[in-house]
Short mmCIF file of C-alpha atoms and ligand atoms in Angstrom, two decimals:
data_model
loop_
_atom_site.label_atom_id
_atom_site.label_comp_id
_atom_site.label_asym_id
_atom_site.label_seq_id
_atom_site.Cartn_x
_atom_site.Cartn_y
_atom_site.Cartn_z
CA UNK A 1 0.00 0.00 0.00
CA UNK A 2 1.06 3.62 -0.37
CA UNK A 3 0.75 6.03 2.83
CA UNK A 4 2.63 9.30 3.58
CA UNK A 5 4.16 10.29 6.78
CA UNK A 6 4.03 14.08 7.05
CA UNK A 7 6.10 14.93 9.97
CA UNK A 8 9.15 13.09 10.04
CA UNK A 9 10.79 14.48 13.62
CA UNK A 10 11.25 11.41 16.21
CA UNK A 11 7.50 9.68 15.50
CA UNK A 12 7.68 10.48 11.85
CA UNK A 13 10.72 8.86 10.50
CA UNK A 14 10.36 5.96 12.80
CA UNK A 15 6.95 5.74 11.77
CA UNK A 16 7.64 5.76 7.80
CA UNK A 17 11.04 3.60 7.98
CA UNK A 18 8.95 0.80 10.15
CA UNK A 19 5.74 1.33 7.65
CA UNK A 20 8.14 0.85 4.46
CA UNK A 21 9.59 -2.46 6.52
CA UNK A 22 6.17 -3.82 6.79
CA UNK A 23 6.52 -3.60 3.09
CA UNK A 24 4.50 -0.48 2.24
CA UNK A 25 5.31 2.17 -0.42
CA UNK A 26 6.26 5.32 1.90
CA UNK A 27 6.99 8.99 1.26
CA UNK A 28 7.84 11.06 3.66
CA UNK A 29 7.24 14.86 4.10
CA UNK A 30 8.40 17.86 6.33
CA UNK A 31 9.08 21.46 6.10
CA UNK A 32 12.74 20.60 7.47
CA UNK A 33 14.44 20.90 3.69
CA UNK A 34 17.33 19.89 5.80
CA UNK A 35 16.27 17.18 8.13
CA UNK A 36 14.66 15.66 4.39
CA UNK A 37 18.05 16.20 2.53
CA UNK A 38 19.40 13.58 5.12
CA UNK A 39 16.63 11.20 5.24
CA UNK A 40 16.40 10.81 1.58
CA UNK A 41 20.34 10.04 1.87
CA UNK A 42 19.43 7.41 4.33
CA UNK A 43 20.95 8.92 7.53
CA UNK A 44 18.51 10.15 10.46
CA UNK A 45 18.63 13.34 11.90
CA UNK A 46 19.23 12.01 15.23
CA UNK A 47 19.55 8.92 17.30
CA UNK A 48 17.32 6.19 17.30
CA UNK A 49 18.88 2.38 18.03
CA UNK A 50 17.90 0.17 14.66
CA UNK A 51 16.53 3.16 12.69
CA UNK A 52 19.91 3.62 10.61
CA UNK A 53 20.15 0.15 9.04
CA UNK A 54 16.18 0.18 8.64
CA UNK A 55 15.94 3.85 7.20
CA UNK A 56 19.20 3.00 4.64
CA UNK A 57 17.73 -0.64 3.36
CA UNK A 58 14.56 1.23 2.78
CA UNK A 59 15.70 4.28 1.39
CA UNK A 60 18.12 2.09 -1.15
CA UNK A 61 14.79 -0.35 -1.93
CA UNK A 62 13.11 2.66 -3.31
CA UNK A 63 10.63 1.51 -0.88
CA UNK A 64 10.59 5.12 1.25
CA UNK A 65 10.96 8.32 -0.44
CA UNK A 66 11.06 11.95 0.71
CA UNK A 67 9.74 15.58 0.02
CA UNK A 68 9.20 18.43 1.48
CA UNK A 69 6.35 19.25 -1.27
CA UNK A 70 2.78 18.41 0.64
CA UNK A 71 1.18 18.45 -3.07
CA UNK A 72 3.32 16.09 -4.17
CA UNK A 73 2.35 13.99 -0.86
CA UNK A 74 -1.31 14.37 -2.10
CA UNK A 75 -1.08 12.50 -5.59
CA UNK A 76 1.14 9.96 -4.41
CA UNK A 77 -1.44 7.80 -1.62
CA UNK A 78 -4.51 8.33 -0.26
CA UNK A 79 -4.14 7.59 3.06
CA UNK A 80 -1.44 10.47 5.34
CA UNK A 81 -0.26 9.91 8.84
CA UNK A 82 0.04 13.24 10.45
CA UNK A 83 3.50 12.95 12.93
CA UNK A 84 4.25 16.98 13.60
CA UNK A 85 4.90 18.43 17.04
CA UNK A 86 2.79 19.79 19.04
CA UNK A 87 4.81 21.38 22.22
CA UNK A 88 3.28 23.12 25.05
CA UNK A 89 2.14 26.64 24.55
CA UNK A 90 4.28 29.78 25.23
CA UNK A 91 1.57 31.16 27.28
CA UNK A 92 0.35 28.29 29.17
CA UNK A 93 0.27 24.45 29.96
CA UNK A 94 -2.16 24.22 26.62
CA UNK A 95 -1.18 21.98 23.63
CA UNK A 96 0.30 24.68 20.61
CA UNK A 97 -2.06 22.96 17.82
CA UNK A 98 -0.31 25.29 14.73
CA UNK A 99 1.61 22.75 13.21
CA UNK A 100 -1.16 19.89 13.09
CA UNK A 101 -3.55 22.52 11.66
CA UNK A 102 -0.53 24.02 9.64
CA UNK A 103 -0.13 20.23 8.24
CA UNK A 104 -3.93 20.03 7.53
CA UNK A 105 -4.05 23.53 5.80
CA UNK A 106 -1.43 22.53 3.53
CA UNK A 107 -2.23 19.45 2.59
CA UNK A 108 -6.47 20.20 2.05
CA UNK A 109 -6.30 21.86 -1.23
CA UNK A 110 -4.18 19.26 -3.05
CA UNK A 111 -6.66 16.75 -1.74
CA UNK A 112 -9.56 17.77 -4.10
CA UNK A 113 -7.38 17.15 -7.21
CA UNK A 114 -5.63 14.09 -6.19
CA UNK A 115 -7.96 11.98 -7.86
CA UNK A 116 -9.04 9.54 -5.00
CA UNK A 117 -12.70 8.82 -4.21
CA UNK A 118 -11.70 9.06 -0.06
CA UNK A 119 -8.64 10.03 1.42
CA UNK A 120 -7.70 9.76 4.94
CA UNK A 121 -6.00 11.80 7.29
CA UNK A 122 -4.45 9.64 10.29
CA UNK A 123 -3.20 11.60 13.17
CA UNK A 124 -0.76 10.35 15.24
CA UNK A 125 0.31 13.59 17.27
CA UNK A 126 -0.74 13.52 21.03
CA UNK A 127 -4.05 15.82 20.69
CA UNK A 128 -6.12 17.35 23.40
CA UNK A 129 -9.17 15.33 23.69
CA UNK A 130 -12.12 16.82 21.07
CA UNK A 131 -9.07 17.68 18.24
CA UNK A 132 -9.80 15.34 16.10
CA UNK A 133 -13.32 15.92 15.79
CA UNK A 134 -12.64 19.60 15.35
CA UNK A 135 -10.07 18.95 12.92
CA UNK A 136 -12.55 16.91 10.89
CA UNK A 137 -15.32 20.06 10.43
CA UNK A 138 -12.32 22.30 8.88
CA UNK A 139 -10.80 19.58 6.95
CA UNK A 140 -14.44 18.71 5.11
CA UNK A 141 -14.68 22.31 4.29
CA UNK A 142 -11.62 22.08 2.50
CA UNK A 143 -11.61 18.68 0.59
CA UNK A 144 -15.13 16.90 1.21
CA UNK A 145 -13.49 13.09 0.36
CA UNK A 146 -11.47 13.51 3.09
CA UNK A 147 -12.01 11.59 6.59
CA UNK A 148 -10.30 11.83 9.68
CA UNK A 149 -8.80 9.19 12.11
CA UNK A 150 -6.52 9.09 15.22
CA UNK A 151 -4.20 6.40 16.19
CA UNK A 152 -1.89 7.92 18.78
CA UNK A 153 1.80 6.56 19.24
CA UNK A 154 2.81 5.09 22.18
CA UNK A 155 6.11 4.23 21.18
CA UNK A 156 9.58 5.25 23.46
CA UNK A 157 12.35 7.10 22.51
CA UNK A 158 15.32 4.59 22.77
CA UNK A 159 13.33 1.32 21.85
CA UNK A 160 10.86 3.13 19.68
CA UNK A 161 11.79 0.89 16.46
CA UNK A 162 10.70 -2.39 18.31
CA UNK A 163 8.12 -0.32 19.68
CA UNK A 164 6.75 0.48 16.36
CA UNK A 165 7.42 -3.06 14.62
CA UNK A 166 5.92 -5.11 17.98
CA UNK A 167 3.56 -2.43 19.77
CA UNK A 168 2.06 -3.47 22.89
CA UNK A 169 -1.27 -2.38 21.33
CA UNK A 170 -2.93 -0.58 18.52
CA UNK A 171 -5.51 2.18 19.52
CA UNK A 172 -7.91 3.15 16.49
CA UNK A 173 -10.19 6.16 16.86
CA UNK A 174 -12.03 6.29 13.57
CA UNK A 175 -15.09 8.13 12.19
CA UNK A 176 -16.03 5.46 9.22
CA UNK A 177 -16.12 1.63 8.65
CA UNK A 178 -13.30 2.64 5.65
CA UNK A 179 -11.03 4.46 7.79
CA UNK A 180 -10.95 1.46 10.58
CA UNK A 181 -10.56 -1.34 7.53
CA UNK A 182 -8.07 1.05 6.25
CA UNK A 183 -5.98 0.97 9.45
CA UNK A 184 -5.91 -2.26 9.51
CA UNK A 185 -4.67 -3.14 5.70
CA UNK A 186 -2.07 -0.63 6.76
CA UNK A 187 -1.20 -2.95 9.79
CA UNK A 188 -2.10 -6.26 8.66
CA UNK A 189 1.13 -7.78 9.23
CA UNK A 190 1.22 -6.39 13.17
CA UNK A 191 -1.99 -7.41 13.61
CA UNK A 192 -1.32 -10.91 12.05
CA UNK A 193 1.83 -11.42 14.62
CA UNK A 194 -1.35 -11.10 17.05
CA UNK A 195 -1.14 -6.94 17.80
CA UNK A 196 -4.54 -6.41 19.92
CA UNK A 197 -6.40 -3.36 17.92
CA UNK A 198 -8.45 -1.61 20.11
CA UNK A 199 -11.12 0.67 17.99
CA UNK A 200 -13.05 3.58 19.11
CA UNK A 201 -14.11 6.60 18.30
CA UNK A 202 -11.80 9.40 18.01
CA UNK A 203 -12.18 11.07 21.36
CA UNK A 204 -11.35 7.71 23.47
CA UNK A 205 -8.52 7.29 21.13
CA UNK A 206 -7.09 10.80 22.06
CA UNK A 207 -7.77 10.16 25.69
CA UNK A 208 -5.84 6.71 25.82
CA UNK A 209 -2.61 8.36 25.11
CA UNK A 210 -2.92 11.21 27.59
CA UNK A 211 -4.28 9.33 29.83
CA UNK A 212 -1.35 6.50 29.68
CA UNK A 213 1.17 9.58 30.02
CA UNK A 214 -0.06 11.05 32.88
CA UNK A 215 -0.75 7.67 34.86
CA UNK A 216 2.88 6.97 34.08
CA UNK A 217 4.21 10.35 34.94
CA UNK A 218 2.11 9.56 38.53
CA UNK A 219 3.66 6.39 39.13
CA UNK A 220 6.90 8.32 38.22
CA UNK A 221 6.17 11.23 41.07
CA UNK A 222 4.53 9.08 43.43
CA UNK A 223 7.67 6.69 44.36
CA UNK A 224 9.23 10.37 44.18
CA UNK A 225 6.94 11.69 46.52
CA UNK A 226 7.96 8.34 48.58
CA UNK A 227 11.56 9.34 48.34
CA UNK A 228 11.00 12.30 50.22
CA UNK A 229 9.61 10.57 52.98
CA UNK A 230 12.47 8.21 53.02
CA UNK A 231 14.87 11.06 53.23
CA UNK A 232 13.29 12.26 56.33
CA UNK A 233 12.96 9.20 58.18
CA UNK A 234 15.78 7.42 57.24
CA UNK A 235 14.06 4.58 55.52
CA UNK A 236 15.07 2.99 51.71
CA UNK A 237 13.39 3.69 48.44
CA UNK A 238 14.92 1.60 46.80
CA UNK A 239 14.04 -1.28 48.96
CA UNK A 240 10.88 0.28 49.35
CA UNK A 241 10.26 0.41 45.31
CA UNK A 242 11.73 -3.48 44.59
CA UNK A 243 8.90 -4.56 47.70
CA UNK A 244 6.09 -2.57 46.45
CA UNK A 245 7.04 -3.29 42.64
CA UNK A 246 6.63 -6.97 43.44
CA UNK A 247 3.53 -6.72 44.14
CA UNK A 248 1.73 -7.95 40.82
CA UNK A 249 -0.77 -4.81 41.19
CA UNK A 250 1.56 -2.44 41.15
CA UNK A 251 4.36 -3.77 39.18
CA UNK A 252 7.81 -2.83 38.93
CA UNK A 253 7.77 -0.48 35.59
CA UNK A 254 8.10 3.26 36.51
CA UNK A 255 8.75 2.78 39.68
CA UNK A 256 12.01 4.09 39.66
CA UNK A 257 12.94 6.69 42.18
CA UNK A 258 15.36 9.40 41.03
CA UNK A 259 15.77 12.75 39.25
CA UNK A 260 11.84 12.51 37.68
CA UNK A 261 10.93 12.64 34.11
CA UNK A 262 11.48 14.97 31.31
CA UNK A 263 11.32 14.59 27.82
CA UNK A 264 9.51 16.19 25.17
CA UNK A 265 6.39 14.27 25.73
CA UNK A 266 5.77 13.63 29.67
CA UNK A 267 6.14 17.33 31.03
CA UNK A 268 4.09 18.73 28.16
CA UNK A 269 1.39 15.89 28.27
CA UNK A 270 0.22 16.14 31.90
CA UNK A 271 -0.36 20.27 31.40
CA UNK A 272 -2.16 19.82 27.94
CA UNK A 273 -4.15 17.45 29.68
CA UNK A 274 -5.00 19.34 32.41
CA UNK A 275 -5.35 22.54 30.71
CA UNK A 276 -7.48 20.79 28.00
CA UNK A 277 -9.47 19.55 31.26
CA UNK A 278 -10.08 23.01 33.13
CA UNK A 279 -10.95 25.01 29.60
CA UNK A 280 -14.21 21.69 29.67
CA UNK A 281 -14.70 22.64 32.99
CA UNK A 282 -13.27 19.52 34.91
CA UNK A 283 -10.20 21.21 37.18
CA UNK A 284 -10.82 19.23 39.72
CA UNK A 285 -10.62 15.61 37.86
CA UNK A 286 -6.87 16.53 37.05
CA UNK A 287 -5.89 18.59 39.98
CA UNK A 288 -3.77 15.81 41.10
CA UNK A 289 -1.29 16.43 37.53
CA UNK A 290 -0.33 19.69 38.59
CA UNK A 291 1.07 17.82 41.97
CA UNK A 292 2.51 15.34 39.91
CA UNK A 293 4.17 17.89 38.08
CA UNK A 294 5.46 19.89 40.91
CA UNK A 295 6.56 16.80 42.98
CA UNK A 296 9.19 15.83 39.56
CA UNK A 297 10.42 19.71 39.07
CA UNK A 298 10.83 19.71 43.07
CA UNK A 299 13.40 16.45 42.19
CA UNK A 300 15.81 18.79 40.17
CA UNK A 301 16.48 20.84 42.87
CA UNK A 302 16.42 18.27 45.29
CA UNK A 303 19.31 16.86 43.20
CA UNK A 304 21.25 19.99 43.56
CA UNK A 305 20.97 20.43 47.01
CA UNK A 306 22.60 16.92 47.40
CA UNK A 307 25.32 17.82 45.21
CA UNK A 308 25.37 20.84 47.62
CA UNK A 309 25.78 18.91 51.09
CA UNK A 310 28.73 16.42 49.03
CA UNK A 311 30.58 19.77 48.62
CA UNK A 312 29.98 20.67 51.92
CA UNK A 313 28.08 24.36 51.42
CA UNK A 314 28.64 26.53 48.58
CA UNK A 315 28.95 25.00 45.17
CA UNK A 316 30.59 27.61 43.58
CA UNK A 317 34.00 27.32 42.13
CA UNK A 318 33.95 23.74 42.59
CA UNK A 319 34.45 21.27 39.89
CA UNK A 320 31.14 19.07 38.98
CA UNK A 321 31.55 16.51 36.41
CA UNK A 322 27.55 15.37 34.66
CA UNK A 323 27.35 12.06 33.32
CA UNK A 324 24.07 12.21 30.77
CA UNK A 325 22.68 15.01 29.03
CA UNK A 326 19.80 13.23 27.10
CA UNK A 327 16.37 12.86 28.99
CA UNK A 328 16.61 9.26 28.76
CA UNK A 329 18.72 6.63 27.74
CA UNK A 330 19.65 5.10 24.17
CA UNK A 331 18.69 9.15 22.82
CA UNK A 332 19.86 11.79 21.75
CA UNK A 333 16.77 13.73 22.91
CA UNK A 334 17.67 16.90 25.17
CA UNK A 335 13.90 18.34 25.23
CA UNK A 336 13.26 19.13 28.71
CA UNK A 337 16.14 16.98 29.92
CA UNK A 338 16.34 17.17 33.78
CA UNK A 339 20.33 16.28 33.43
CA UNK A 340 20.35 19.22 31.30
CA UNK A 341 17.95 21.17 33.85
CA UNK A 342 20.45 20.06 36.89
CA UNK A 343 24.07 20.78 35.32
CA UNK A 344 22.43 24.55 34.01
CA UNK A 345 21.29 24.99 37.70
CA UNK A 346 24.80 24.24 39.03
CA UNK A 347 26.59 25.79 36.50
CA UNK A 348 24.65 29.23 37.26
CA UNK A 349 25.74 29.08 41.07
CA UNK A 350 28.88 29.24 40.21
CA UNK A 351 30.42 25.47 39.97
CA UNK A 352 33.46 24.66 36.90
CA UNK A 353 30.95 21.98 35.01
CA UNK A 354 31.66 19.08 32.73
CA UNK A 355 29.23 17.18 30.90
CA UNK A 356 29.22 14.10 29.07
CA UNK A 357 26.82 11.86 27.31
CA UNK A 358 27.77 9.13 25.03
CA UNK A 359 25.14 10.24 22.08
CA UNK A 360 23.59 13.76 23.09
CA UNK A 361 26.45 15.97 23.09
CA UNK A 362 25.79 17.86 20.30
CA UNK A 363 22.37 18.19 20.99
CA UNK A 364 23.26 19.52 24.63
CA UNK A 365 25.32 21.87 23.11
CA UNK A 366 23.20 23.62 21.03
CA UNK A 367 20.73 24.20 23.84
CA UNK A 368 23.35 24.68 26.58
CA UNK A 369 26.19 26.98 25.06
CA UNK A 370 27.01 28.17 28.00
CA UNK A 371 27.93 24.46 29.98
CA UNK A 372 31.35 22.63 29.14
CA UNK A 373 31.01 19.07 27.33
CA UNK A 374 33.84 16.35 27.70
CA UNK A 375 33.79 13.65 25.34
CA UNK A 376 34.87 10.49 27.63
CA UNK A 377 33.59 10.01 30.99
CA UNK A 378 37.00 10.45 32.70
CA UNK A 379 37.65 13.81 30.56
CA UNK A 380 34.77 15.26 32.51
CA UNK A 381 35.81 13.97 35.76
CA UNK A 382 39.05 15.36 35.47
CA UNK A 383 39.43 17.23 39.19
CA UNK A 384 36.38 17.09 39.98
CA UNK A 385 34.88 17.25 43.45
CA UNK A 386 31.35 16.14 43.32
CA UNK A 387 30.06 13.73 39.71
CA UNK A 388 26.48 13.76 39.22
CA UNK A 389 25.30 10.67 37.84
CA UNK A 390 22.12 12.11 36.02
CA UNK A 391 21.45 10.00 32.78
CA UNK A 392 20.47 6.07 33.30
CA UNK A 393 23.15 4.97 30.66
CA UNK A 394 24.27 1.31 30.83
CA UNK A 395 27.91 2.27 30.44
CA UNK A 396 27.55 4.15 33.60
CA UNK A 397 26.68 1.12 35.53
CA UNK A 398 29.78 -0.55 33.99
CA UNK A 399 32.28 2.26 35.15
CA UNK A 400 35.22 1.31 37.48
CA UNK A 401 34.50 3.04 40.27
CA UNK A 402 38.34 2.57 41.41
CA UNK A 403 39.92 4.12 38.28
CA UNK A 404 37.47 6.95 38.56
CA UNK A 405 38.46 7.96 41.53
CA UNK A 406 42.27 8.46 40.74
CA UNK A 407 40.67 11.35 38.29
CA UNK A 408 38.35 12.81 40.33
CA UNK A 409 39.52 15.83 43.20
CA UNK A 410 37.24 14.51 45.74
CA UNK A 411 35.07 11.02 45.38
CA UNK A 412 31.69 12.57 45.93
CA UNK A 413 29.16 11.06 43.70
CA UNK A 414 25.18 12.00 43.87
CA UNK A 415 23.47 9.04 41.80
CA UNK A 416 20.55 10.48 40.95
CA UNK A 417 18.93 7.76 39.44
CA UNK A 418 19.64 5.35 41.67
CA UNK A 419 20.61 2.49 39.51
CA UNK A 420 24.61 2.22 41.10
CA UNK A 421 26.26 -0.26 43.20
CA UNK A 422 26.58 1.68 46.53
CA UNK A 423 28.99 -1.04 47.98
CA UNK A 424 31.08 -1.28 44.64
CA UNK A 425 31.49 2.64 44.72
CA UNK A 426 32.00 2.90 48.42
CA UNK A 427 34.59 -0.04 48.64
CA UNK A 428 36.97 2.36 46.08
CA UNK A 429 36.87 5.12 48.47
CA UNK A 430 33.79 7.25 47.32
CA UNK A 431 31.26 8.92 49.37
CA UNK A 432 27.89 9.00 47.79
CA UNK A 433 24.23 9.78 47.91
CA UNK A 434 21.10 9.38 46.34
CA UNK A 435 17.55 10.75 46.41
CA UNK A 436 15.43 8.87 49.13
CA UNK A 437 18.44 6.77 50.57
CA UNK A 438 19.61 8.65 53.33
CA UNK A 439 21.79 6.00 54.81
CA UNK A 440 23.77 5.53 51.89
CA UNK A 441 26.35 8.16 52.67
N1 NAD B 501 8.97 11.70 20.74
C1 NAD B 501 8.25 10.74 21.34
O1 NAD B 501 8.77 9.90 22.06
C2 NAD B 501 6.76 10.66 21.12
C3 NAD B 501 6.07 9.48 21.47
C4 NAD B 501 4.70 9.43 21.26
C5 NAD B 501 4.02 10.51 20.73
N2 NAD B 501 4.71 11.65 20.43
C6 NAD B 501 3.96 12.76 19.85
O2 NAD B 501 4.19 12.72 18.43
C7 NAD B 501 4.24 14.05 17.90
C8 NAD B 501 5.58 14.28 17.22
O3 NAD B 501 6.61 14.19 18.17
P1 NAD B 501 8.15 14.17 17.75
O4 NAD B 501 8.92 13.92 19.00
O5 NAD B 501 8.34 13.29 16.57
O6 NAD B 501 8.33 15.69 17.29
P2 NAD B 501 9.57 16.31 16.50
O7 NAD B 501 9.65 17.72 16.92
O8 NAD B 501 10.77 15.42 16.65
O9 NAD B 501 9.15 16.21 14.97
C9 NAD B 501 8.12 16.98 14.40
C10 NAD B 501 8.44 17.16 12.92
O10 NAD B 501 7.33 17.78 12.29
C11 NAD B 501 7.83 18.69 11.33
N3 NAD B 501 6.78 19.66 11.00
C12 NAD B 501 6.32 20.72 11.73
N4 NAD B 501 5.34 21.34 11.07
C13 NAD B 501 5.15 20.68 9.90
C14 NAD B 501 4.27 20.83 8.80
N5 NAD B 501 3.36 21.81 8.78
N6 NAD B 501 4.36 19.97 7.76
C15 NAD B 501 5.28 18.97 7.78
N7 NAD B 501 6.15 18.77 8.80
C16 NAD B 501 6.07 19.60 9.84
C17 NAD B 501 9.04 19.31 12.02
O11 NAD B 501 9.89 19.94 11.09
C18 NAD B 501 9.65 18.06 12.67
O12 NAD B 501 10.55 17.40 11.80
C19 NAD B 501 3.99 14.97 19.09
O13 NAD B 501 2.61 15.22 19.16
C20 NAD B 501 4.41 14.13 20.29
O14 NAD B 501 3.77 14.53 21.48
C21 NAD B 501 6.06 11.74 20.59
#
């Protein structure tokens, strides 16, 4: 089959390399002339495990193509996933809607002439509940065929190939009996491998995926919330997280106390929602998200101050050596990355700092000109008297604590994410300490 991808940021190229695997015909649009020059040579504009060997194999099969010409996107399928961004606001916790409608706008008056009976739009951007059905009233004035679905992504930076190619579900909001059959010639082979496709109509659809973010983003901020408890009565989070996480109710998955989420999609998520929730009325259904939200920034600081009490005082003029800039691991993603958030914060009260990440440097640099970036682990460690371990990498876990130390100023290390051996890193001679562990030290 034939689709288009319009969009091709994080979602979007993952979206169109993994619909071309599944053996579709796939072009691929954006206003990015740039970010499309190096698609359409087969190399992705940033990093994504998997997605360079897919996106080359693809690009080489003639199977996936790329414009930046939404007319061109018109004639060549009749069915368009819509992948753009849609950030918070400037002005408030609202979703910024410009370039889904931008996309729409574009690609409605190429629609009439393209010469197929129906077309349909799929959206895939995370929407404020009621978008779709909005977006569905402007796009018939524009090109009548055209019908309107949502099928919002659920897939995770860092795995969000296998995401894509083995998803954990399918959610399908759709207005017609052709959009839904659509859908699901377009994921035939997923659903074949036994995919469970959960259709709806396009409101539940839109709800699923901001509801899933902000239950995660709770479960995130509540074992945070726990941490601060710990910290004050000297009991374990950690202990306390691997107890309550074996409990088959609760689970072990986001459970994982630390610095708190960031990211270009959890922060933004929980305020859309609740804004989207207040402007119908409902404030207080979601009044709990704006304590989630404050519990994770209150982490950052948290993180700081810990940094703080390693140094014993003032920060300023010390050396402090950051291991992670990305928001998460296995990216390159620096949106609203708390490492990022943390390193800025010390940096501005007056500490020498050194940052390293194994993919996101460049990244980190363009949005941070003002921190230092080292590009091996003990480079940035060099004299140091606090490290901030702020970035769940694996090769973090895997660093010898002993050779560190023999760089370092002073072995002071704040693990922020919780993840290290204590009794490794305190048998080479380091003091440390970690959110919600106040015994560790
Ligand atoms: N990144 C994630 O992990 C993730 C996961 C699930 C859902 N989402 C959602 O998916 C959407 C996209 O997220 P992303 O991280 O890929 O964003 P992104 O910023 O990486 O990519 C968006 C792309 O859209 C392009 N674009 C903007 N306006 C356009 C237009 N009018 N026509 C064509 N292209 C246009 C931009 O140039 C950019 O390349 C968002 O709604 C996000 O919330 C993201």
């Amino acid at each position: 089959m034939r689709l288009t991808v319009i969009g091709t940021g994080y979602v979007g190229a993952v979206h169109a390399a993994c619909m071309a695997q599944l053996g579709h015909e796939v072009l691929g649009v954006d206003v990015d002339a740039e970010r499309i020059g190096a698609l359409a040579a087969g190399r992705p504009p940033f990093y994504e495990p998997g997605l360079s060997a897919m996106l080359k194999s693809a690009v080489d099969g003639r199977r996936l193509r790329f414009t930046t010409s939404l007319a061109e996107a018109a004639l060549f399928a009749d069915t368009h996933f819509v992948c753009v961004g849609t950030p918070q606001r400037a002005d408030s916790g609202a979703s910024d809607l410009r370039h889904v409608e931008a996309a729409l706008d574009g690609l409605a008056p190429y629609l009439r002439d393209s010469g197929y009976e129906r077309v349909l739009v799929v959206g895939k951007s995370t929407v404020p509940v009621g978008t779709a059905d909005r977006l569905a009233e402007r796009l018939r004035a524009l090109a009548p065929a055209a019908d309107i679905a949502w099928n919002p992504e659920f897939l995770r930076e860092g795995r969000a190939v296998r995401d894509t190619l083995r998803p954990e579900r399918l959610v399908a909001g759709v207005r017609s009996v052709h959009a839904e059959t659509r859908l699901r010639e377009i994921y035939a082979p997923l659903l074949a491998d036994g995919t469970r496709f959960i259709v709806t109509e396009p409101a539940t659809a839109e709800l699923v995926k901001l509801a899933s973010n902000s239950f995660l983003a709770t479960k995130i901020s509540f074992i945070n919330a726990m941490a601060e408890i710990c910290d004050a009565t000297g009991a374990d989070v950690r202990t306390l997280a691997e107890a309550m996480g074996a409990d088959s109710r609760i689970g072990p998955d986001f459970l994982a106390p630390g610095l708190g989420f960031g990211g270009s999609c959890l922060p933004k998520d929980i305020r859309a929602f609740a804004a989207r929730a207040e402007e119908l009325g409902l404030g207080p259904s979601v009044v709990l998200l704006h304590q989630v939200d404050e519990i994770n920034t209150r982490q950052r600081r948290r993180v700081v101050d810990l940094a703080e009490r390693l140094v014993g005082g003032d920060l300023g003029d010390h050396g402090v050596a950051v291991l992670g800039a990305a928001f998460k691991p296995h990216s390159d993603d620096v949106r609203d990355s708390p490492a990022l958030d943390v390193a800025d914060a010390v940096r501005r009260r007056g500490a020498r700092v050194r940052v390293h990440d194994p993919e996101a440097v460049d990244n980190a640099r363009a949005a941070y000109p003002e921190l230092q970036f080292a590009l091996d682990v003990a480079k940035a460690c060099e004299q140091a008297d606090v490290v901030l371990h702020l970035t769940e990498w694996p090769q973090y876990r895997e660093l010898d604590p002993a050779a560190l130390a023999t760089v370092v100023r002073t072995p002071a290390l704040v693990d922020a994410r919780n993840v290290l051996d204590p009794v490794a890193w305190r048998a080479a001679g380091w003091t440390l300490c970690a959110p919600g562990r106040p015994r560790l030290g």
